[in-house]
XYZ file of C-alpha atoms in Angstrom:
91
model
C 185.502 165.674 -18.171
C 188.315 167.921 -18.214
C 190.363 169.703 -20.876
C 193.413 167.675 -19.593
C 195.879 166.417 -22.563
C 197.327 163.054 -22.015
C 200.652 162.088 -23.535
C 202.767 159.157 -23.804
C 205.566 159.041 -21.381
C 208.997 159.331 -22.831
C 209.970 156.517 -20.551
C 207.855 154.149 -22.229
C 208.657 152.042 -25.135
C 206.017 149.663 -26.847
C 205.881 147.025 -29.277
C 203.287 144.530 -31.018
C 203.792 140.892 -29.670
C 201.477 138.440 -31.175
C 198.547 140.454 -31.531
C 199.070 142.464 -28.032
C 200.528 145.894 -27.399
C 203.254 145.310 -24.680
C 204.506 148.665 -23.076
C 207.872 148.589 -21.045
C 208.445 151.415 -18.525
C 212.066 151.975 -18.851
C 212.707 153.543 -15.538
C 211.165 150.928 -13.360
C 211.521 148.011 -15.947
C 207.789 147.155 -15.394
C 205.892 145.613 -18.369
C 202.242 146.123 -19.246
C 200.105 144.096 -21.599
C 197.152 145.875 -23.168
C 193.862 144.591 -23.962
C 192.123 145.538 -27.466
C 190.496 148.923 -26.110
C 193.449 150.046 -23.954
C 195.727 149.234 -27.176
C 193.279 151.369 -29.290
C 193.414 154.445 -26.813
C 197.221 154.125 -26.641
C 197.439 154.288 -30.558
C 195.016 157.184 -30.604
C 197.259 159.155 -28.095
C 200.070 159.301 -31.109
C 202.793 161.670 -30.316
C 200.609 164.869 -30.090
C 198.180 163.551 -27.431
C 194.685 163.762 -26.854
C 191.928 164.905 -24.268
C 189.379 162.251 -22.587
C 186.751 163.766 -24.817
C 188.839 163.414 -27.941
C 189.324 159.902 -27.240
C 185.815 159.374 -26.277
C 184.673 160.541 -29.601
C 186.939 158.414 -31.677
C 185.914 155.430 -29.374
C 182.168 156.295 -29.831
C 182.717 156.277 -33.568
C 184.666 152.822 -33.582
C 182.897 150.930 -31.103
C 179.260 150.349 -30.209
C 179.179 151.807 -26.538
C 177.124 154.290 -24.935
C 178.641 157.751 -24.357
C 178.327 157.594 -20.247
C 180.246 154.123 -20.260
C 182.797 155.451 -22.999
C 183.498 158.603 -20.874
C 183.747 156.513 -17.492
C 185.854 153.728 -18.643
C 188.258 155.880 -20.676
C 188.744 158.333 -17.919
C 189.512 155.418 -15.730
C 191.853 153.929 -18.218
C 193.751 157.480 -18.591
C 193.958 157.615 -14.842
C 195.157 154.275 -14.211
C 197.884 154.799 -17.028
C 198.768 158.117 -15.466
C 199.521 156.621 -12.000
C 201.483 154.047 -13.563
C 203.664 156.847 -15.025
C 202.756 155.406 -18.633
C 201.245 158.887 -19.492
C 202.143 162.446 -18.782
C 199.379 165.241 -18.747
C 199.017 168.806 -18.780
C 196.265 170.324 -16.635
């Protein structure tokens, strides 16, 4: 894992709609529905941003999952969200 910090993009608005977190990228008008875990990660990012390691620590404290899987799944999610321009990051 790197020390990269991930932040919610300023171009994304989000809302809770019937127990689902929905993101809307305002530049491309693309909508995304998040599953429970992705919504949890999105919520944890807050306004201050977090590293993958910080997110994994919170996931490990909340869910029953082994560390290797938590690291892999969290990094994969962050990479996907960054590719979709839902997140910005500093390297």
